[in-house]
Coordinates of C-alpha atoms (C1' of nucleotides) in Angstrom, one line a residue:
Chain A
X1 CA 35.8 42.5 -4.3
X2 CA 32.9 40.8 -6.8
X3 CA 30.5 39.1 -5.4
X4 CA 30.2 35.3 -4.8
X5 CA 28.0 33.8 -7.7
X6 CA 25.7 31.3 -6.1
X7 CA 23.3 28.6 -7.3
X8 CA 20.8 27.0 -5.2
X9 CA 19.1 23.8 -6.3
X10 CA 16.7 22.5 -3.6
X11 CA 12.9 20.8 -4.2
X12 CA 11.8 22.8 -1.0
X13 CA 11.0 26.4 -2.1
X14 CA 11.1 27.1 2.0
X15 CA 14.7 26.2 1.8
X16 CA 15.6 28.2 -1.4
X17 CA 13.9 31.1 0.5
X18 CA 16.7 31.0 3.2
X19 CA 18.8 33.0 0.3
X20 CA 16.4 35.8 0.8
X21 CA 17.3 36.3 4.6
X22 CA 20.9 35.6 3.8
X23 CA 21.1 38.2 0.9
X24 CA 20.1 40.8 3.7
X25 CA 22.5 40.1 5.8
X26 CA 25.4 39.1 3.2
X27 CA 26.5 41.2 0.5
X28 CA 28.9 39.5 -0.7
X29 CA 27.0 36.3 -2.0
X30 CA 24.5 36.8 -5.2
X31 CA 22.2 33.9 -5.8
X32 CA 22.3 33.9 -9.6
X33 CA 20.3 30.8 -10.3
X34 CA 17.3 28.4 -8.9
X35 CA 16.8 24.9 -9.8
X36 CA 13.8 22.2 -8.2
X37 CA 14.9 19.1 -10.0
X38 CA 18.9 17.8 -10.9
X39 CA 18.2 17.9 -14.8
X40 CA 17.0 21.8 -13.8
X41 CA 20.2 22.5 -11.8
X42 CA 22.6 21.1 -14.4
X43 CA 20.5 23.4 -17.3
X44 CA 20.8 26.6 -15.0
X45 CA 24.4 25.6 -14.0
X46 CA 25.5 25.8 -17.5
X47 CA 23.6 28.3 -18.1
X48 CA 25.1 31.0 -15.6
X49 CA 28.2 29.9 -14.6
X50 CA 28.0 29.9 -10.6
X51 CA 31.2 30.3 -8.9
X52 CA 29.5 27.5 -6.4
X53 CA 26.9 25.5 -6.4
X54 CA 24.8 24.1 -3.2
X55 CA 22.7 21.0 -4.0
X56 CA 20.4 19.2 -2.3
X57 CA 21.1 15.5 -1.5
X58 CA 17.4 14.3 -2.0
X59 CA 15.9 16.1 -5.6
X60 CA 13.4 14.5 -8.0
X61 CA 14.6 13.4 -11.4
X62 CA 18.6 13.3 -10.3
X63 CA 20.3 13.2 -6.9
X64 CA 22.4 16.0 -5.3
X65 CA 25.8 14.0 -6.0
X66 CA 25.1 12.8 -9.8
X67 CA 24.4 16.4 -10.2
X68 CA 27.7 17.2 -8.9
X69 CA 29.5 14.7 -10.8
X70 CA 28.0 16.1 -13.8
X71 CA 29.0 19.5 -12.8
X72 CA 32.7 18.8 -11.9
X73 CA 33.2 17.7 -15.6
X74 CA 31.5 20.3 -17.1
X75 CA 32.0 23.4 -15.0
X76 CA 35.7 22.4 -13.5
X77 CA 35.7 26.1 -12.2
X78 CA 32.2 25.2 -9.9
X79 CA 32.5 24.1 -6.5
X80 CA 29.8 22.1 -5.0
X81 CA 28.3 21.6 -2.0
X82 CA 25.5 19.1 -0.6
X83 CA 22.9 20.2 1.9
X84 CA 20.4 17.6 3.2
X85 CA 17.9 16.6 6.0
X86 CA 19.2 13.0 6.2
X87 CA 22.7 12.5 7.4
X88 CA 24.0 9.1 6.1
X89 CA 27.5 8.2 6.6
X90 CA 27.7 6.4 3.5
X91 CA 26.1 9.8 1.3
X92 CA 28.8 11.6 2.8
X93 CA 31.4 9.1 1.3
X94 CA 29.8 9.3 -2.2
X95 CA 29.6 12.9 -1.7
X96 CA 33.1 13.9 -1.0
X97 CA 34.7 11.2 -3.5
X98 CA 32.5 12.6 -6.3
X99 CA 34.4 15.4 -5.2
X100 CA 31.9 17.9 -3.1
X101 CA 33.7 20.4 -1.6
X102 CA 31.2 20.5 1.3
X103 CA 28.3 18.2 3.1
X104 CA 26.0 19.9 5.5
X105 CA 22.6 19.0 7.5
X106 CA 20.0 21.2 7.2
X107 CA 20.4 22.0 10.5
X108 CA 22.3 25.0 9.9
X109 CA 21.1 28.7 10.1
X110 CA 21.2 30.3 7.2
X111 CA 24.5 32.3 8.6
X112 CA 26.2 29.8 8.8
X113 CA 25.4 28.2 5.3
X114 CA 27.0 31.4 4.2
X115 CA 30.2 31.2 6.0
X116 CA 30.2 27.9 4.4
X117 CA 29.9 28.9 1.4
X118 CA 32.5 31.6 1.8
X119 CA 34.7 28.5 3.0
X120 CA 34.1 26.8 -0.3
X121 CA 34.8 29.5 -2.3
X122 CA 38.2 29.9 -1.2
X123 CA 39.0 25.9 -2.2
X124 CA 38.5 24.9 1.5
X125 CA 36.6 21.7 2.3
X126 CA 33.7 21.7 5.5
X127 CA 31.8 18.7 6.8
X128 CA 29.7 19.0 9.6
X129 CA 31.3 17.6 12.5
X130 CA 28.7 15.2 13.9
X131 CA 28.3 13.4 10.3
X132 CA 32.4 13.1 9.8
X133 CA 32.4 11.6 13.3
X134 CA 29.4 9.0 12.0
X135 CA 30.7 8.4 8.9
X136 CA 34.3 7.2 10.5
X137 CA 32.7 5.5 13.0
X138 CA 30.6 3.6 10.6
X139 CA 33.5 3.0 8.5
X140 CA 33.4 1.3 5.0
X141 CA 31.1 -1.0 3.7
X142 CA 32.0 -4.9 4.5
X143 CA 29.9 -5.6 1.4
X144 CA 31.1 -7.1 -1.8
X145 CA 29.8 -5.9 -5.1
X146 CA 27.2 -8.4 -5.5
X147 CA 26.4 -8.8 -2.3
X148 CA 25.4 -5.6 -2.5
X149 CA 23.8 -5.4 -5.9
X150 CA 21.7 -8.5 -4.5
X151 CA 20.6 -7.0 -1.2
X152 CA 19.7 -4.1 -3.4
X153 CA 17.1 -6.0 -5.1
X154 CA 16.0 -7.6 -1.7
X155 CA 15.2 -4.2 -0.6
X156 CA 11.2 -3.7 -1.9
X157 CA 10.5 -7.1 0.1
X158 CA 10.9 -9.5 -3.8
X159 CA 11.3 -13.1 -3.0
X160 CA 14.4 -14.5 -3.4
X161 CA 12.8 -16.5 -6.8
X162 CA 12.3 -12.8 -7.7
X163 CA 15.5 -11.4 -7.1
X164 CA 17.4 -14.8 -8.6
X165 CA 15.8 -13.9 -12.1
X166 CA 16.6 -10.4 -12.2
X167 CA 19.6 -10.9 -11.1
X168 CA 20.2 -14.0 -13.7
X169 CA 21.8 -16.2 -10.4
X170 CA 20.8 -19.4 -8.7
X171 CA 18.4 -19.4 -5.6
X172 CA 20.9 -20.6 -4.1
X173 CA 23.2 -18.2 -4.4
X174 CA 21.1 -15.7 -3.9
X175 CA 20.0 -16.8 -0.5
X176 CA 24.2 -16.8 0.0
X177 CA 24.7 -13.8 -0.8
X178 CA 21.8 -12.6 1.5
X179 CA 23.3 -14.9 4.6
X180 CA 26.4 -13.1 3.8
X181 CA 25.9 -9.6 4.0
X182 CA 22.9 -10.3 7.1
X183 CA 26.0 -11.7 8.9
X184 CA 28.5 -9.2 8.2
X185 CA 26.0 -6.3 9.0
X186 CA 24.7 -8.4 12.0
X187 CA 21.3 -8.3 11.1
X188 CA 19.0 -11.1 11.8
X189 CA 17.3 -11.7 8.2
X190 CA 17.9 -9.9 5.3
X191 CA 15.2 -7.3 5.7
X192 CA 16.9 -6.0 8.7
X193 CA 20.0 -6.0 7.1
X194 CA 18.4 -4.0 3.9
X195 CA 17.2 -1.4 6.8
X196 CA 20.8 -1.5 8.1
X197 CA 22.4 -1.0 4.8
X198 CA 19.9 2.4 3.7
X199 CA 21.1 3.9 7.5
X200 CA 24.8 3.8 6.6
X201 CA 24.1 4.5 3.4
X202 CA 25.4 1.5 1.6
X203 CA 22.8 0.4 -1.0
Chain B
X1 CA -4.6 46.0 13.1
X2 CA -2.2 43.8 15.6
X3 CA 0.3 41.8 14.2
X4 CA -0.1 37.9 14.3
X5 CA 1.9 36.0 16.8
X6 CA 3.5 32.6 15.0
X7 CA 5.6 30.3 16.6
X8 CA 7.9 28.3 14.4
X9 CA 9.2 24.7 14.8
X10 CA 11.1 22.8 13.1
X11 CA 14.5 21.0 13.2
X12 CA 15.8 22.1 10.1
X13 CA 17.0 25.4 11.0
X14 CA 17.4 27.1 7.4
X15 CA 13.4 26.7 6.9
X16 CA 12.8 28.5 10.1
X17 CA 15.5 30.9 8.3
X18 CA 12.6 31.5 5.9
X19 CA 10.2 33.7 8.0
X20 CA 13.3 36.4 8.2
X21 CA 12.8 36.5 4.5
X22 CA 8.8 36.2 5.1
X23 CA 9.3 39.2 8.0
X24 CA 11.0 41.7 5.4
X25 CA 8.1 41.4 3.0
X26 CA 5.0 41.1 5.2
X27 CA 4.4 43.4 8.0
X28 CA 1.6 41.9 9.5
X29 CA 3.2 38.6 11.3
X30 CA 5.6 38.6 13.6
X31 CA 7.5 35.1 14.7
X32 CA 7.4 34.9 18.8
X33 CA 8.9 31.8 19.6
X34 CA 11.1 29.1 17.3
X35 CA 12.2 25.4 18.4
X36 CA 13.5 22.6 16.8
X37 CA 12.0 20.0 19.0
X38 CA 8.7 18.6 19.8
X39 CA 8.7 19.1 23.4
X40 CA 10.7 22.4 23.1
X41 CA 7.8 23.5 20.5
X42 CA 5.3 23.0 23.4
X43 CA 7.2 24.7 26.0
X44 CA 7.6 27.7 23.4
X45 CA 4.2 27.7 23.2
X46 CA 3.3 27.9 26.6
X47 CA 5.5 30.6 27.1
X48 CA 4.6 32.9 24.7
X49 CA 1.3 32.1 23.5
X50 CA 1.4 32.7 19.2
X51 CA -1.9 33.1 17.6
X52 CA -0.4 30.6 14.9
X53 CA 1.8 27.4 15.5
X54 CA 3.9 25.8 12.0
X55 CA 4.9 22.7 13.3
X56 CA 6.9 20.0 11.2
X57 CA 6.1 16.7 10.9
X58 CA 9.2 14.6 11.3
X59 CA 11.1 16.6 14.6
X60 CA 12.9 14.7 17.0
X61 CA 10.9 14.1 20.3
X62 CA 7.6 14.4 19.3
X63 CA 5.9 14.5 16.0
X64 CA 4.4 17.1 14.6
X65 CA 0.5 16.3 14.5
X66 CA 1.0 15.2 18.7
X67 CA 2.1 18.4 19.3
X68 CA -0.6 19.6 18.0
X69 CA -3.3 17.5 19.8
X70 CA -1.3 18.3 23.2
X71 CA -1.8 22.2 22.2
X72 CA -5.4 22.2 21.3
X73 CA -5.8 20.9 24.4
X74 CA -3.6 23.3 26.3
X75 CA -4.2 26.6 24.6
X76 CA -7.6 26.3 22.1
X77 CA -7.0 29.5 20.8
X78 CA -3.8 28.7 19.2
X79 CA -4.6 27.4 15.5
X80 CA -2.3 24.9 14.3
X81 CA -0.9 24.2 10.8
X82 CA 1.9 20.6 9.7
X83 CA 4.4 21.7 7.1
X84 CA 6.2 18.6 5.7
X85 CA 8.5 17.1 3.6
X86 CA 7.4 14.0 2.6
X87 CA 3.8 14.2 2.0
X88 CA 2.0 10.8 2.6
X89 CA -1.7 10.6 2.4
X90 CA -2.3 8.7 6.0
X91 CA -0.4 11.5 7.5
X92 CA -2.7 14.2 6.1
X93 CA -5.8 12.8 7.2
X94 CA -4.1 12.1 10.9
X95 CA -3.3 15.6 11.3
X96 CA -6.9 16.8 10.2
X97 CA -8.6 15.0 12.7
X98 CA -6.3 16.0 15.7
X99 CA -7.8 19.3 14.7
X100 CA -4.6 20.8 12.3
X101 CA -5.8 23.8 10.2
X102 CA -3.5 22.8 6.9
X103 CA -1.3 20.5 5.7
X104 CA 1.1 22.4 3.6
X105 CA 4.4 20.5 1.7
X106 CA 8.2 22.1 2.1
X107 CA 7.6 23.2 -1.4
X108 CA 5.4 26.3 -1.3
X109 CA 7.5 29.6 -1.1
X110 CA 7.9 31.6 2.0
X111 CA 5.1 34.3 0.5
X112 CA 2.5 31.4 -0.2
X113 CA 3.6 30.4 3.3
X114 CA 2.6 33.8 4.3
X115 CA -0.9 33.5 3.4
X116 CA -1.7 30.4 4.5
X117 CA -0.8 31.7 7.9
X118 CA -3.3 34.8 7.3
X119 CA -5.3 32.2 5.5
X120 CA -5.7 29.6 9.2
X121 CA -5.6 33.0 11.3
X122 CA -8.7 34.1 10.0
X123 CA -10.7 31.2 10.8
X124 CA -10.2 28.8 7.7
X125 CA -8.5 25.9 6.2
X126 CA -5.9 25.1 3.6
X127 CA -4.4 21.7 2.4
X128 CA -2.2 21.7 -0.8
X129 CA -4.6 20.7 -3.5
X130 CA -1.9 17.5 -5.0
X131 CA -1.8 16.0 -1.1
X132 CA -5.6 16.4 -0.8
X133 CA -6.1 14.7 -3.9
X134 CA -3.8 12.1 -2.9
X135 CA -5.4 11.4 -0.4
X136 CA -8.6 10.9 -1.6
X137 CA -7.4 8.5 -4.4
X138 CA -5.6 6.9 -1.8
X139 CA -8.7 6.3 0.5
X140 CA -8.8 5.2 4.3
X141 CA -6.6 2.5 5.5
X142 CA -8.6 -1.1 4.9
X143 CA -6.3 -2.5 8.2
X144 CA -8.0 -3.3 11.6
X145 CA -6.4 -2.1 14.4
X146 CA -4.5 -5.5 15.1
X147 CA -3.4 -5.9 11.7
X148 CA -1.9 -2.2 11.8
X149 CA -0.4 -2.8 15.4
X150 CA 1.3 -5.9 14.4
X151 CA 2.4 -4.3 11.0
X152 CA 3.8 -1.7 12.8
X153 CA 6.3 -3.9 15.2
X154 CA 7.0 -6.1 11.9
X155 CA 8.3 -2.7 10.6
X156 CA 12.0 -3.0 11.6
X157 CA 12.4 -7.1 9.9
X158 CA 12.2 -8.5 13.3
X159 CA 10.8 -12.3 13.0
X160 CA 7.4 -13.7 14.2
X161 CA 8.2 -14.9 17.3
X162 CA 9.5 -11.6 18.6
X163 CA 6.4 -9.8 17.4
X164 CA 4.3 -12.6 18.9
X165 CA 5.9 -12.1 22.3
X166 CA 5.9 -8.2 22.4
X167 CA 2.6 -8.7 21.2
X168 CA 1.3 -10.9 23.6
X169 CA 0.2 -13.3 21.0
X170 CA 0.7 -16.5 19.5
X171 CA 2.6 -16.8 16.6
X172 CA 0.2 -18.0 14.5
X173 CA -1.9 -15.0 15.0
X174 CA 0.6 -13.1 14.3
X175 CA 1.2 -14.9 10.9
X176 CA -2.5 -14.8 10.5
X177 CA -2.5 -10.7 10.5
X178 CA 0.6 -10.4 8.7
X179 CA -0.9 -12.4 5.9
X180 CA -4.2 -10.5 6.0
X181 CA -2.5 -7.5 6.0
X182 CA -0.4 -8.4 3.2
X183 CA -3.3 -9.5 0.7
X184 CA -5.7 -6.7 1.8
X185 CA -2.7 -4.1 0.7
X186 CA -1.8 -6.5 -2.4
X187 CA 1.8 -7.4 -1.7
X188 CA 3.4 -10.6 -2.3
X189 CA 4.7 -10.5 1.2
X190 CA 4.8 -8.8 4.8
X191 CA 7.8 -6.5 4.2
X192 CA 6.5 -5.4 1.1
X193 CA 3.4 -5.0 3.1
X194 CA 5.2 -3.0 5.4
X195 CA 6.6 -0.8 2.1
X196 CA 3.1 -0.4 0.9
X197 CA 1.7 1.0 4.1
X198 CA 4.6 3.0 5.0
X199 CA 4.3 4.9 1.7
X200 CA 0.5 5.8 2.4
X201 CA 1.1 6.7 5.9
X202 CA -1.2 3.8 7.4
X203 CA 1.3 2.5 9.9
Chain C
dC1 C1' -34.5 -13.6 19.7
dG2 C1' -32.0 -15.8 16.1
dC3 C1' -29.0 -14.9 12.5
dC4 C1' -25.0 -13.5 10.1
dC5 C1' -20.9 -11.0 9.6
dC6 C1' -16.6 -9.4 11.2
dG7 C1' -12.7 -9.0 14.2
dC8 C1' -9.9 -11.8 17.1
dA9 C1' -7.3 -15.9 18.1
dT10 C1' -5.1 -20.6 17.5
dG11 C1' -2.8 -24.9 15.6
dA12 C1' -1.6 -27.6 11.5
dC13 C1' 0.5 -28.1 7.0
dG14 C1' 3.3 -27.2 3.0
dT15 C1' 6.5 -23.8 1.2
dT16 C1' 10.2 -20.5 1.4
dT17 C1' 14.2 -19.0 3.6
dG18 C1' 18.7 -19.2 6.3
dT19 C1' 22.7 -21.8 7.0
dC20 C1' 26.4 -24.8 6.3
dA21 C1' 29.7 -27.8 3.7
dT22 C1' 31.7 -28.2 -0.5
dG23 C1' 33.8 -27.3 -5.0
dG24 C1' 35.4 -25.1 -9.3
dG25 C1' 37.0 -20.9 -11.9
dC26 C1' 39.4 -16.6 -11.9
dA27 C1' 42.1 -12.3 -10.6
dG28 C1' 45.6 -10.0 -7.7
dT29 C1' 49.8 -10.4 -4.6
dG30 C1' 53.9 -11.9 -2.4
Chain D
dC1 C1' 54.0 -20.3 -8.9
dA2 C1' 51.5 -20.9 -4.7
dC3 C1' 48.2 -18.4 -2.0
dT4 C1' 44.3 -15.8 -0.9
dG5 C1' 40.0 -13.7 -1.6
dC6 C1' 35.9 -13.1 -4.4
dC7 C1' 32.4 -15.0 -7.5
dC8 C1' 29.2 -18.6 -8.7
dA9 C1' 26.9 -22.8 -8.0
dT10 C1' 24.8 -27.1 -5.7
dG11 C1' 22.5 -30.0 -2.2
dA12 C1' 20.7 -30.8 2.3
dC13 C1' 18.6 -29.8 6.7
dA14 C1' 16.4 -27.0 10.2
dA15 C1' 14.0 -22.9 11.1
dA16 C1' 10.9 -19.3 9.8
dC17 C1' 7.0 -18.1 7.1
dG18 C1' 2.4 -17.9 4.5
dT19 C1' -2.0 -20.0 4.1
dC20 C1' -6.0 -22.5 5.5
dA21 C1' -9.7 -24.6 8.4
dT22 C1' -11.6 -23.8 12.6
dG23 C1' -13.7 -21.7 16.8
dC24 C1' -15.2 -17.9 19.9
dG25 C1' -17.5 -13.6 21.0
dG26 C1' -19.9 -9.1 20.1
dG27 C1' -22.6 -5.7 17.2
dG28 C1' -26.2 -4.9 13.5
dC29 C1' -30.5 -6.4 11.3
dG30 C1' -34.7 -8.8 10.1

DNA sequence: CGCCCCGCATGACGTTTGTCATGGGCAGTG
DNA sequence: CACTGCCCATGACAAACGTCATGCGGGGCG
């Protein structure tokens, strides 16, 4: 049996060092490639050809899941996986329909990252219970497309006069579009409702 | 020469994985004790005494640098060091003054880790040289206390009048503060504000 | 001591925002 | 084709917000 070929792309060196421990203990999983940054991970991806790949959600320069996009048209034969620190029901949505084969917290141990990745190897899916459970109970976005595009623009704290111009829209419908998604989220104002939104993961 | 005794916390299990890797390669530490909460990190530490304590930041219960003012108290001996994530400057100079030893970001490798354990065991310092200089660029927060306080309850989008009244104050002070806050940090408006300050670790 | 500066606190005033009613255009569905 | 839901826009009114003038009290300085 040949080995699993692995590629790790995390900006936490600490986290890439798991590997080390895991390589000890697991011999059939070969870490064939490193990456910081998503532009890094796609280079080294194509580059050596991993039989799976486990990205972190939260990288500089391109996020975990436009990373796996990228790779699923490129490298059909890679399966990916997401590993973050931040949980949102909403990531785990993007994540699965960009077609990750796996979304796990960085809770885990190290083990059982590897019998994860075993998992994923053999074209089985894994989410980690606790986030599936979330991400149901959270449910879908009620948003509309420009409600959400506008609340998006709400979220560094521009005034609405701001937000109207860049998004080429009346005040007026601006401050409707806020209203709207504030009362569908049940927020009070629309900086609560921004918070709201980034939680589940819908901006 | 006796081994040093570190205690590990951190809720993110696969960077606590990282001292396995750390234990194959150096012989001279040895990890006591590992938790994954604040208060669990405190209780470890009473138990088992480490010479060393690497304490995250962000850890459900309690955050890193009051752990670490609660266990200077309790057991001086025990030199503590923050590793983090998200490195803002605020947060840096918080932990040095509650007496942290260094201030050391997710992405150093498990060896560098290594001897910046050695490194604080020993007697000295460390802080990464990028969050040090951010820090100074950065300089010292420019809010009085008030301002911060009321910045801080603002944080979440609740309106005036609820921050007035778990405030104790009127509204227009309230208003007053936010607005002073606001200029002195340069932001069109209190939840920018809020942005601003979060960023640089003043609230 | 008298002085001034700064932090703290408040109410008043004009502006921005949230909300509601209303209406027209446009796509998808039964 | 009628119906429904989304998008875009407008105007009006009340509530929330930002800013200013003002006053009080304590610490530093001449």
């Amino acid at each position: 049996m040949t080995a699993i070929r692995v590629l790790l792309a995390d900006d936490e060196h600490l986290i890439r060092g798991a590997p080390a421990a895991l390589l000890a203990l697991e011999d059939d999983l070969v870490v064939v490639a490193e990456a910081a940054t998503g532009p890094e991970a796609l280079a080294m991806a194509r580059a050596h050809r991993p039989d799976v790949a486990v990205l972190d959600l939260e990288m500089p320069g391109a996020d975990g899941v436009s990373v796996a996009t990228s790779l699923r048209a490129e490298l059909p034969g890679c399966r990916t996986m997401i590993v973050t620190s931040h949980g949102r029901p909403g990531h785990l949505k993007r994540a699965l329909t960009a077609g990750v084969r796996a979304f796990v917290p960085k809770t885990v141990s190290a083990r059982q990252l590897a019998g994860i990745i075993r998992t994923v190897h053999a074209g089985n899916r894994y989410v980690d219970p606790e986030l599936a459970a979330d991400a149901i109970s959270a449910g879908d976005s009620p948003l509309t497309a420009r409600e959400a595009e506008v609340l998006e623009l709400a979220a560094d704290g521009a005034p609405v006069a701001e937000i109207a111009e860049r998004a080429s829209l009346s005040q007026g419908t601006v401050r409707n579009y806020l209203s709207a998604a504030a009362s569908k989220l049940g927020a009070e104002n629309r900086h609560a409702a921004v918070r709201l939104a980034r939680e589940r993961g819908w901006v």
